[in-house]
Short mmCIF file of C-alpha atoms and ligand atoms in Angstrom, two decimals:
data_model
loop_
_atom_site.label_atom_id
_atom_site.label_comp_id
_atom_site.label_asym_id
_atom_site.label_seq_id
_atom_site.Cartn_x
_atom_site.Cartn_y
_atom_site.Cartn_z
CA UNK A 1 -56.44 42.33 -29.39
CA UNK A 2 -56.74 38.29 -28.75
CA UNK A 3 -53.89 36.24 -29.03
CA UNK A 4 -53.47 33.77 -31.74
CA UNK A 5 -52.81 30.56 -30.99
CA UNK A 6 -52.04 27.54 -33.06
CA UNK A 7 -53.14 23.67 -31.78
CA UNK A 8 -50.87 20.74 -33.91
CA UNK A 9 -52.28 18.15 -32.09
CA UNK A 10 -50.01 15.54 -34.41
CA UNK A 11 -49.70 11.45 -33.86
CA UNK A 12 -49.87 9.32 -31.01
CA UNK A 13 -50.83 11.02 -27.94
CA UNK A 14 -50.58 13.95 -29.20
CA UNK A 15 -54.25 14.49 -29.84
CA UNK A 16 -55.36 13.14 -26.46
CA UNK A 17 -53.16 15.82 -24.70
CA UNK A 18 -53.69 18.99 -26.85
CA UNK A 19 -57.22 18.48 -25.90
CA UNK A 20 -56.13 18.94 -21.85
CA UNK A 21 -54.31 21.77 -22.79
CA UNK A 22 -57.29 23.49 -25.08
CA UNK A 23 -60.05 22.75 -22.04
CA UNK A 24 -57.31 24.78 -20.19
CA UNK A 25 -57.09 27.64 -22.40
CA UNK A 26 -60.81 27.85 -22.90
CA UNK A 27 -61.42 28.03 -18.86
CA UNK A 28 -58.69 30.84 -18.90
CA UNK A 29 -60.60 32.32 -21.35
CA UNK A 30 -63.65 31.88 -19.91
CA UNK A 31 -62.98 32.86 -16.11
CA UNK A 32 -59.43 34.64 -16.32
CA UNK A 33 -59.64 37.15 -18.73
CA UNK A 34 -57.02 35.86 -21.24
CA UNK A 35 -58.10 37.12 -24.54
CA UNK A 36 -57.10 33.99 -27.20
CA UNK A 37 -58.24 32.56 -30.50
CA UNK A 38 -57.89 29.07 -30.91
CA UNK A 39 -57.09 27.36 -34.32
CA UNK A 40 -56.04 23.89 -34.98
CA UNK A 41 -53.88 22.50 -37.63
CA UNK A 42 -52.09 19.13 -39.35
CA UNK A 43 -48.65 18.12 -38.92
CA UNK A 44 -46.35 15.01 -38.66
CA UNK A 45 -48.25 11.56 -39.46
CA UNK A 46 -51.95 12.87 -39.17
CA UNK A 47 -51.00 15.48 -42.43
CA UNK A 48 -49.16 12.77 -43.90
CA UNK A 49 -52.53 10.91 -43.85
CA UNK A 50 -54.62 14.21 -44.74
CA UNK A 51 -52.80 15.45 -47.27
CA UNK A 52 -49.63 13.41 -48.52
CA UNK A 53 -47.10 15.90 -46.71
CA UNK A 54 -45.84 16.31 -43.25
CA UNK A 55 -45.72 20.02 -43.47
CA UNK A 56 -48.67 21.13 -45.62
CA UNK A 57 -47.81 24.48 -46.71
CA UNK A 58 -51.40 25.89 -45.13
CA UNK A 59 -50.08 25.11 -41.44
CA UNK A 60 -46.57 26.96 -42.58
CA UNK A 61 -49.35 29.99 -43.02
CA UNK A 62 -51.30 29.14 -40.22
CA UNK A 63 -48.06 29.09 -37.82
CA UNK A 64 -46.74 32.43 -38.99
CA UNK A 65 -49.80 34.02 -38.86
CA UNK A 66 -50.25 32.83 -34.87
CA UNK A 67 -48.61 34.35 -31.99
CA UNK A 68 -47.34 30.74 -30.66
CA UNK A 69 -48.06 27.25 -31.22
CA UNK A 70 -48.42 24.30 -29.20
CA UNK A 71 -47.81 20.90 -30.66
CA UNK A 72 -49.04 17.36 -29.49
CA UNK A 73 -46.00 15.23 -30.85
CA UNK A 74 -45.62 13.54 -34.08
CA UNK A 75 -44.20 10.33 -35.22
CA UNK A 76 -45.51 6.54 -34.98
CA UNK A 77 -45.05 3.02 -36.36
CA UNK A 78 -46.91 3.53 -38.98
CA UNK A 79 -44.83 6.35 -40.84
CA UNK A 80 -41.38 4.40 -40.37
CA UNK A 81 -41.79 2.92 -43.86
CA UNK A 82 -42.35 6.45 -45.54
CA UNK A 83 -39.07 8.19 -47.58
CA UNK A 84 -37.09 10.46 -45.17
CA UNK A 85 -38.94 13.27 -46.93
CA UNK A 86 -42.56 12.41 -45.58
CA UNK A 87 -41.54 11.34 -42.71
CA UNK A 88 -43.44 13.35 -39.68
CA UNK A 89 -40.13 14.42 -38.17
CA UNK A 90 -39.51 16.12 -41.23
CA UNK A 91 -42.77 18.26 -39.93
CA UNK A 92 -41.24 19.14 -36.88
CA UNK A 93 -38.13 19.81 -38.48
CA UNK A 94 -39.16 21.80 -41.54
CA UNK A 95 -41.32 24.04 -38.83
CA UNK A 96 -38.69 24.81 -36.81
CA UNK A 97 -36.42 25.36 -39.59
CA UNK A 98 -38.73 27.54 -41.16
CA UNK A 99 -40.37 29.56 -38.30
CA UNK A 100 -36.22 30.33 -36.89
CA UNK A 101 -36.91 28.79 -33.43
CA UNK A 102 -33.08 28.42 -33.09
CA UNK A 103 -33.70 28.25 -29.28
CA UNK A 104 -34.77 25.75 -27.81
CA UNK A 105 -35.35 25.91 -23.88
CA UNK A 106 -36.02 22.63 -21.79
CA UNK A 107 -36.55 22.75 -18.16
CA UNK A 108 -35.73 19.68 -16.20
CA UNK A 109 -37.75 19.83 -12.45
CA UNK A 110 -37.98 17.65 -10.08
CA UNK A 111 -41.51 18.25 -8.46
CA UNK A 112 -41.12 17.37 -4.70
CA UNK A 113 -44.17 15.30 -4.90
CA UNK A 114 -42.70 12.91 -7.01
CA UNK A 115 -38.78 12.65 -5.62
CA UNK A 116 -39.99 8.77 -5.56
CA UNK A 117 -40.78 8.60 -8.93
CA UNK A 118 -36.92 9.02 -10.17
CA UNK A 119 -34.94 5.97 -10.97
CA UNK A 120 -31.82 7.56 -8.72
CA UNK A 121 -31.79 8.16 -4.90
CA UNK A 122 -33.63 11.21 -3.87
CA UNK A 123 -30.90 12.68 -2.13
CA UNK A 124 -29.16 13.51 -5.77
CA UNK A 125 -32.02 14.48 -7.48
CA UNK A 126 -34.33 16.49 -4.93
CA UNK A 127 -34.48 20.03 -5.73
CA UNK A 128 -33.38 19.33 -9.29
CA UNK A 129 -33.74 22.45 -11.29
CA UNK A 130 -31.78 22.55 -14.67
CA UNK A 131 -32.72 24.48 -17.94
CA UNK A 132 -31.20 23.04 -20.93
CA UNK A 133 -30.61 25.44 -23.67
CA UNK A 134 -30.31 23.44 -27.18
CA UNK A 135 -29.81 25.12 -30.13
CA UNK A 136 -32.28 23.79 -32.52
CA UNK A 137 -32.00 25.18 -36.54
CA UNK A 138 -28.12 24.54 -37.29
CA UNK A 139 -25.73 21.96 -36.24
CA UNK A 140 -25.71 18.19 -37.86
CA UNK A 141 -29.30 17.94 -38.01
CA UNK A 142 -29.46 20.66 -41.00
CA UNK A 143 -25.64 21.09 -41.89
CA UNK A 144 -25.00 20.17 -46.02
CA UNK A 145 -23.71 18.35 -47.59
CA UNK A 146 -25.35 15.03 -46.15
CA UNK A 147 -26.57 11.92 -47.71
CA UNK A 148 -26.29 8.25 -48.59
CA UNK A 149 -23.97 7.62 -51.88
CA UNK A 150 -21.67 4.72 -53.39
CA UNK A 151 -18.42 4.34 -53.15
CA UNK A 152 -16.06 3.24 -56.45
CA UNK A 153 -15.45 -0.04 -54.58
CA UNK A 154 -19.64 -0.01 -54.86
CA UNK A 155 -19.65 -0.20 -51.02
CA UNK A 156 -22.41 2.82 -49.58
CA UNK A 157 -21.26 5.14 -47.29
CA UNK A 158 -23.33 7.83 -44.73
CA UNK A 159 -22.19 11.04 -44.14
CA UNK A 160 -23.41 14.25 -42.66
CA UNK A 161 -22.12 17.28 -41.95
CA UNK A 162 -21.52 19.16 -38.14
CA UNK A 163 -21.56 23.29 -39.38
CA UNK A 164 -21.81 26.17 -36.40
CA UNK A 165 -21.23 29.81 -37.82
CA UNK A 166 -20.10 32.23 -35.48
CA UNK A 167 -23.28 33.95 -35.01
CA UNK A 168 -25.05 30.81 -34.50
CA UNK A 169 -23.36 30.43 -31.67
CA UNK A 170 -23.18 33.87 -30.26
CA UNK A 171 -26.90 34.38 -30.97
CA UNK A 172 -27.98 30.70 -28.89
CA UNK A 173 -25.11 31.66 -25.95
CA UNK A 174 -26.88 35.03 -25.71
CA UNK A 175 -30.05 33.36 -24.91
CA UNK A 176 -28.55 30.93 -22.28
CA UNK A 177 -26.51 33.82 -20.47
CA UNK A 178 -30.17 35.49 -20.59
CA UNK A 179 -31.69 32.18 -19.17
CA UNK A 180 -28.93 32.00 -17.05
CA UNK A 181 -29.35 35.69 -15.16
CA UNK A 182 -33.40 35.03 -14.58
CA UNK A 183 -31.70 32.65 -12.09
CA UNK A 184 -28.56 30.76 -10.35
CA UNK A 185 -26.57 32.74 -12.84
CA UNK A 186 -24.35 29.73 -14.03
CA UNK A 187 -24.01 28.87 -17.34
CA UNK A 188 -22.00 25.38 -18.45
CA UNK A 189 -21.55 24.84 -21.79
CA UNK A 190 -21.40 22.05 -23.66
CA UNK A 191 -19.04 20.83 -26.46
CA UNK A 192 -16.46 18.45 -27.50
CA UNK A 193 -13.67 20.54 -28.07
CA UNK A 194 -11.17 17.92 -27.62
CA UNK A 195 -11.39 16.39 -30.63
CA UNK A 196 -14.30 18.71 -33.23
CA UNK A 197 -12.82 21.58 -34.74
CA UNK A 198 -16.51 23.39 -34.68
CA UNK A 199 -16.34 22.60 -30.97
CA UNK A 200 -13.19 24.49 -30.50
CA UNK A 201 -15.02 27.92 -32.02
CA UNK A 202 -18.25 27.31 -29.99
CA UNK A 203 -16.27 26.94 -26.63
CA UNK A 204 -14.06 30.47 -28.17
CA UNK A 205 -17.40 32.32 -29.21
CA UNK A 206 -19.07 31.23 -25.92
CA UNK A 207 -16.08 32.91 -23.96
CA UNK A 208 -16.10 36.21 -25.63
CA UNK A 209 -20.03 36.65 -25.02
CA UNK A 210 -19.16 35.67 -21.49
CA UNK A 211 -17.30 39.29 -21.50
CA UNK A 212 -21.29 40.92 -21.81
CA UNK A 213 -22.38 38.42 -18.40
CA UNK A 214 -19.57 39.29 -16.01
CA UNK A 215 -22.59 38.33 -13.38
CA UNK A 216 -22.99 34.81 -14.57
CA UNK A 217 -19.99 32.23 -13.72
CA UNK A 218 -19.46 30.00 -17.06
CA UNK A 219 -17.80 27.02 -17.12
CA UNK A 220 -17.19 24.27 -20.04
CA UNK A 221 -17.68 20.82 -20.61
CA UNK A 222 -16.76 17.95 -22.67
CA UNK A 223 -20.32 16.66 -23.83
CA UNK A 224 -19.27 12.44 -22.27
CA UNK A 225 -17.84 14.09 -19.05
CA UNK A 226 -21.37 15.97 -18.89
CA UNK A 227 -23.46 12.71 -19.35
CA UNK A 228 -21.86 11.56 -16.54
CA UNK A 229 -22.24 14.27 -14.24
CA UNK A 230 -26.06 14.75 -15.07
CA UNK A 231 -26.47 11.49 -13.07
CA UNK A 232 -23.62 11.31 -10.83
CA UNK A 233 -24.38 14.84 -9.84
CA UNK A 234 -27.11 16.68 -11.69
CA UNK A 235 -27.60 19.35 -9.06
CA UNK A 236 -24.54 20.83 -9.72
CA UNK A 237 -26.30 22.66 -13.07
CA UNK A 238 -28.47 25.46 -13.63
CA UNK A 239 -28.61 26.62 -17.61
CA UNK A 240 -26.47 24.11 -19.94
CA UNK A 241 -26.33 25.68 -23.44
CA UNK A 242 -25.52 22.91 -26.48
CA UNK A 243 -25.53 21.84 -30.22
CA UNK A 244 -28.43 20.57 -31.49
CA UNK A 245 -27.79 16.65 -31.39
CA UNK A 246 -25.95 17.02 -27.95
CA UNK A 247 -29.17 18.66 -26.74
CA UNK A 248 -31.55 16.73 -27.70
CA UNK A 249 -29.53 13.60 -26.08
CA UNK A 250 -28.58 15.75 -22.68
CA UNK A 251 -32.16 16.62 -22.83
CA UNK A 252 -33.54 13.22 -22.61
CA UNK A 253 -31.27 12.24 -20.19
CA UNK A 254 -32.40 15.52 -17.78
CA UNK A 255 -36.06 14.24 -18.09
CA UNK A 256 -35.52 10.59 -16.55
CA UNK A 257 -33.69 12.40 -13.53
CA UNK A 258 -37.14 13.86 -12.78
CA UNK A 259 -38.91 10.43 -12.67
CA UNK A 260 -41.01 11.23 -15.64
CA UNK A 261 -40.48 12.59 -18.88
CA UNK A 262 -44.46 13.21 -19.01
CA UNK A 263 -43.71 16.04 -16.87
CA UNK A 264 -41.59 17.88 -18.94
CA UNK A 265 -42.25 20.96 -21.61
CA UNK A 266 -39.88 22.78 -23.97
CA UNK A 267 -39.74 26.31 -25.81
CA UNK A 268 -38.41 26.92 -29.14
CA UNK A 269 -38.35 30.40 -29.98
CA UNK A 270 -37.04 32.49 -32.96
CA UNK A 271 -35.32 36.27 -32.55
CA UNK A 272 -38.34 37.73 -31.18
CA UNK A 273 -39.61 35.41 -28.83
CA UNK A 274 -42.28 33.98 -31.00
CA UNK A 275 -41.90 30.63 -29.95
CA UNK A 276 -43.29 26.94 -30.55
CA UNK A 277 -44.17 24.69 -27.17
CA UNK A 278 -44.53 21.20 -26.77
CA UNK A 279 -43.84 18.33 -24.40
CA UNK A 280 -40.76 16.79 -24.87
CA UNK A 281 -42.19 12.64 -24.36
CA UNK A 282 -43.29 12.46 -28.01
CA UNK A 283 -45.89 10.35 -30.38
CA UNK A 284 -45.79 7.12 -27.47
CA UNK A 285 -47.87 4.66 -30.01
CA UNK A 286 -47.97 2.47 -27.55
CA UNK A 287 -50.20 4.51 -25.44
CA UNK A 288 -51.93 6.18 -27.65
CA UNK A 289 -56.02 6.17 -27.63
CA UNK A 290 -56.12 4.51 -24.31
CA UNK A 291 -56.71 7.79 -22.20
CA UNK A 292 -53.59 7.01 -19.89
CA UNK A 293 -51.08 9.74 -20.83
CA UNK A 294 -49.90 12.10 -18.96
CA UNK A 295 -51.15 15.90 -19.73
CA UNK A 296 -49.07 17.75 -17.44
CA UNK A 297 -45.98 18.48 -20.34
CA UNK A 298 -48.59 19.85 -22.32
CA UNK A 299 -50.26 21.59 -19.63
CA UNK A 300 -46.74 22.55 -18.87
CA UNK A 301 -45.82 23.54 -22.23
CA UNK A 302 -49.13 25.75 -22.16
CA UNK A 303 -47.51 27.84 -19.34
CA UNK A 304 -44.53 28.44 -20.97
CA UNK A 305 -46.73 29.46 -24.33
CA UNK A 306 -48.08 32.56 -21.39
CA UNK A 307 -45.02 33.40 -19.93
CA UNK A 308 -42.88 33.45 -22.91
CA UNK A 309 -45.58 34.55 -26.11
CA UNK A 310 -48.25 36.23 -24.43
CA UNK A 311 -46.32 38.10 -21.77
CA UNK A 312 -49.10 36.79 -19.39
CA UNK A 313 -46.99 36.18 -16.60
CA UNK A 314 -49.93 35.85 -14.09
CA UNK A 315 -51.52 33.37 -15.65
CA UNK A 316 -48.34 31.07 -16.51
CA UNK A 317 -47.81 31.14 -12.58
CA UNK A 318 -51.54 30.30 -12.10
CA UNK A 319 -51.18 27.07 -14.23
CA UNK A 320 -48.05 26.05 -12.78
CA UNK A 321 -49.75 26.17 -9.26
CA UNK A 322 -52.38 24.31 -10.81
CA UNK A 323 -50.35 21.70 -11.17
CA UNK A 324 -48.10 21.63 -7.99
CA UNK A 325 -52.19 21.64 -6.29
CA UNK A 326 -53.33 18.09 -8.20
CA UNK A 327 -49.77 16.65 -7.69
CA UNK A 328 -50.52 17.56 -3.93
CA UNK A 329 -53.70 16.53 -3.88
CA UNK A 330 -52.19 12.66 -5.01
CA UNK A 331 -53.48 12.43 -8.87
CA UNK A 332 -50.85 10.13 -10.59
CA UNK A 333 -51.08 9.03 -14.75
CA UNK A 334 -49.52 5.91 -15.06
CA UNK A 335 -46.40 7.20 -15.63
CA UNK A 336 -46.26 8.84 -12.23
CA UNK A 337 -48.17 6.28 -10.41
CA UNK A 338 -46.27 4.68 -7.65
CA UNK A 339 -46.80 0.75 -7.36
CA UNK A 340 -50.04 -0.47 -6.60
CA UNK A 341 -51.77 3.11 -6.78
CA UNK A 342 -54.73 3.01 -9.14
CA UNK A 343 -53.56 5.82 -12.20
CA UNK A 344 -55.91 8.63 -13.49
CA UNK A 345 -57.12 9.19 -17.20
CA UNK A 346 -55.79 11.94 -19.25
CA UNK A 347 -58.75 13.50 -19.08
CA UNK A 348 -59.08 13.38 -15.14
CA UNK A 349 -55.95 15.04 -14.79
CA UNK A 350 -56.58 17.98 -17.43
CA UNK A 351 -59.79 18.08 -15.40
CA UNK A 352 -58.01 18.29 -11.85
CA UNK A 353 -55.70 20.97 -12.96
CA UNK A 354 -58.84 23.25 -14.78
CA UNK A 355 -60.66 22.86 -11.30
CA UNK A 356 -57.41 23.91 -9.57
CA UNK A 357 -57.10 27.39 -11.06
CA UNK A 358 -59.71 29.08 -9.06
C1 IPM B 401 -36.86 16.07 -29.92
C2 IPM B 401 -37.09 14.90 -30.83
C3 IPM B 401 -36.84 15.36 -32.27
C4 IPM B 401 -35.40 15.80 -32.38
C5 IPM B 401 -37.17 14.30 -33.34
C6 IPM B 401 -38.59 13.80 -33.21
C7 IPM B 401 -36.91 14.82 -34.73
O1 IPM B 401 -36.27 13.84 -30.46
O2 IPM B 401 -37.57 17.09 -30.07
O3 IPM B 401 -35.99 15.97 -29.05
O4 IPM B 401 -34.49 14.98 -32.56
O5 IPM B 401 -35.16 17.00 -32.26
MG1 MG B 402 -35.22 14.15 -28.66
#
């Protein structure tokens, strides 16, 4: 039976680099036997536009009826004005929410062909292999109660609300300990158990599933101390497992150590592996339409979509050689190009790294 798959091309760039990454499924398709359906869908800013909603129930069916998704990015300029409601975050929120992708796996890799392209000195970042494992449905970006209301002195005041159940915890340090046996086996997690209460349980529940991963060595961290050592000394990591917010910070961070944050895809998957992919750059208005992004998150993002949704292991390696081949053979985006080198199109590279499969 085919494989379902779901394009959410979204804002921005988004478009422009979901249509590397369905040329790429359609040549696997067409010369290596992967059996997929292809359906495409609105979210973020371009369903805001469409149809007044940044989640329009239809894609809600159309996700849970696929076997994975892969989303462009959402978000732009043009949406900032909108109510918090219709705002297309609140489309990449409300999916995740809604589709249980609690886990949210982001590789950080330093290719060797681009050790130049990092801001720090190649000697601390060469090699650079980290897997951040962020916890995506719970935390402060969904806890209650949150909001804006007045005070008695009339004054407004912000609040929302940092929540981890136990089994929120154990279910997200389950997958990292997981992660974390596919390879160095070292696990660090992440908290700030110094001065949150919900920090303190996280750091207890992530000890006691240690007791099921004798194998993998776990250590903790206080979330500013980590920061730090992500750029002092990132090599020093294999899986780090945190909240939600500290994740997506730590994760942003991870991506500039590799030079370019075009390079870099993500997995958010529910209980049964059914997961969401996407690159983790985002909308980029300022690029967008102009043909000069980089595809290779996406294309990235695609492999994970085979290794981790399809079970087609094969193939995942195939694209990820792909790549490594037109990074070898000197095709740079602009984002990748060292100074004075003339940058590729979007489209050349998607091109390069369909020609490289064979
Ligand atoms: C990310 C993004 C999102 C997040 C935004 C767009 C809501 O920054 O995926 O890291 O904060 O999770
Ligand atoms: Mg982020």
């Amino acid at each position: 039976m085919s494989a379902r798959v779901l394009l959410l091309p979204g804002d921005g760039i988004g478009p422009e680099v979901v249509a590397e990454a369905r040329k790429l499924l359609e040549a696997l398709r067409r010369d290596h036997g992967l059996e997929v359906v292809l359906e495409e869908g609105l979210i973020g800013g371009a369903a805001v536009d469409a149809e007044g909603v940044p989640l329009p129930g239809r894609t809600l069916e159309q996700a849970r009826a696929a076997d994975a998704v892969l989303l462009g990015a959402v978000g732009g300029p043009r949406y900032e004005e909108l109510p918090r409601e219709l705002r297309p975050e609140r489309g990449l929120l409300g999916i995740r929410a809604a589709l249980g992708l609690f886990a949210n796996l982001r590789p950080a890799i330093l290719y060797p062909q681009l050790a130049g392209a990092s801001t720090l000195r190649p000697e601390v970042v060469a090699g650079l292999d980290i897997l951040i494992v962020r916890e995506l449905t719970g935390g402060i970006y969904f806890g209650q109660p949150r909001g804006i209301h007045r005070l008695e002195n009339g004054e407004r005041e912000g609040y929302n609300t940092l929540r981890y159940r136990e089994s929120e915890i154990e279910r997200i340090a389950r997958v990292a300990f997981e992660a974390a046996r596919r390879r160095r086996h070292r696990l660090c997690s992440v908290d700030k158990a110094n001065v949150l209460e919900v920090s303190e349980l996280w750091r207890e529940v992530v000890s006691r599933v240690h007791a099921e991963y004798p194998d993998v060595v776990l250590s903790h961290m206080y979330v500013d101390n980590a920061a730090m050592q992500l750029v002092r000394a990132p090599k020093q990591f294999d899986v780090l497992v945190t909240t939600n917010l500290f994740g997506d910070i730590l994760s942003d961070e991870a991506a500039m150590l590799t030079g370019s944050i075009g390079m870099l895809p993500s997995a958010s998957l529910d209980e049964r592996g059914k997961g969401l992919y996407e690159p983790i750059h985002g909308s980029a208005p300022d690029l967008a339409g102009q043909g000069r992004a980089n595809p290779l998150a996406t294309i990235l993002s695609v492999a994970m979509l085979l290794r981790y949704s399809l079970d087609q292991e094969p193939l995942a390696a195939r694209v990820e050689a792909a790549v490594g081949r037109v990074l070898d053979q000197g095709l740079r985006t602009a984002d990748i190009a060292a100074a004075g080198q003339p940058p590729c199109t979007t489209r050349e590279m998607g091109d390069a790294v369909v020609a490289a499969l064979a």
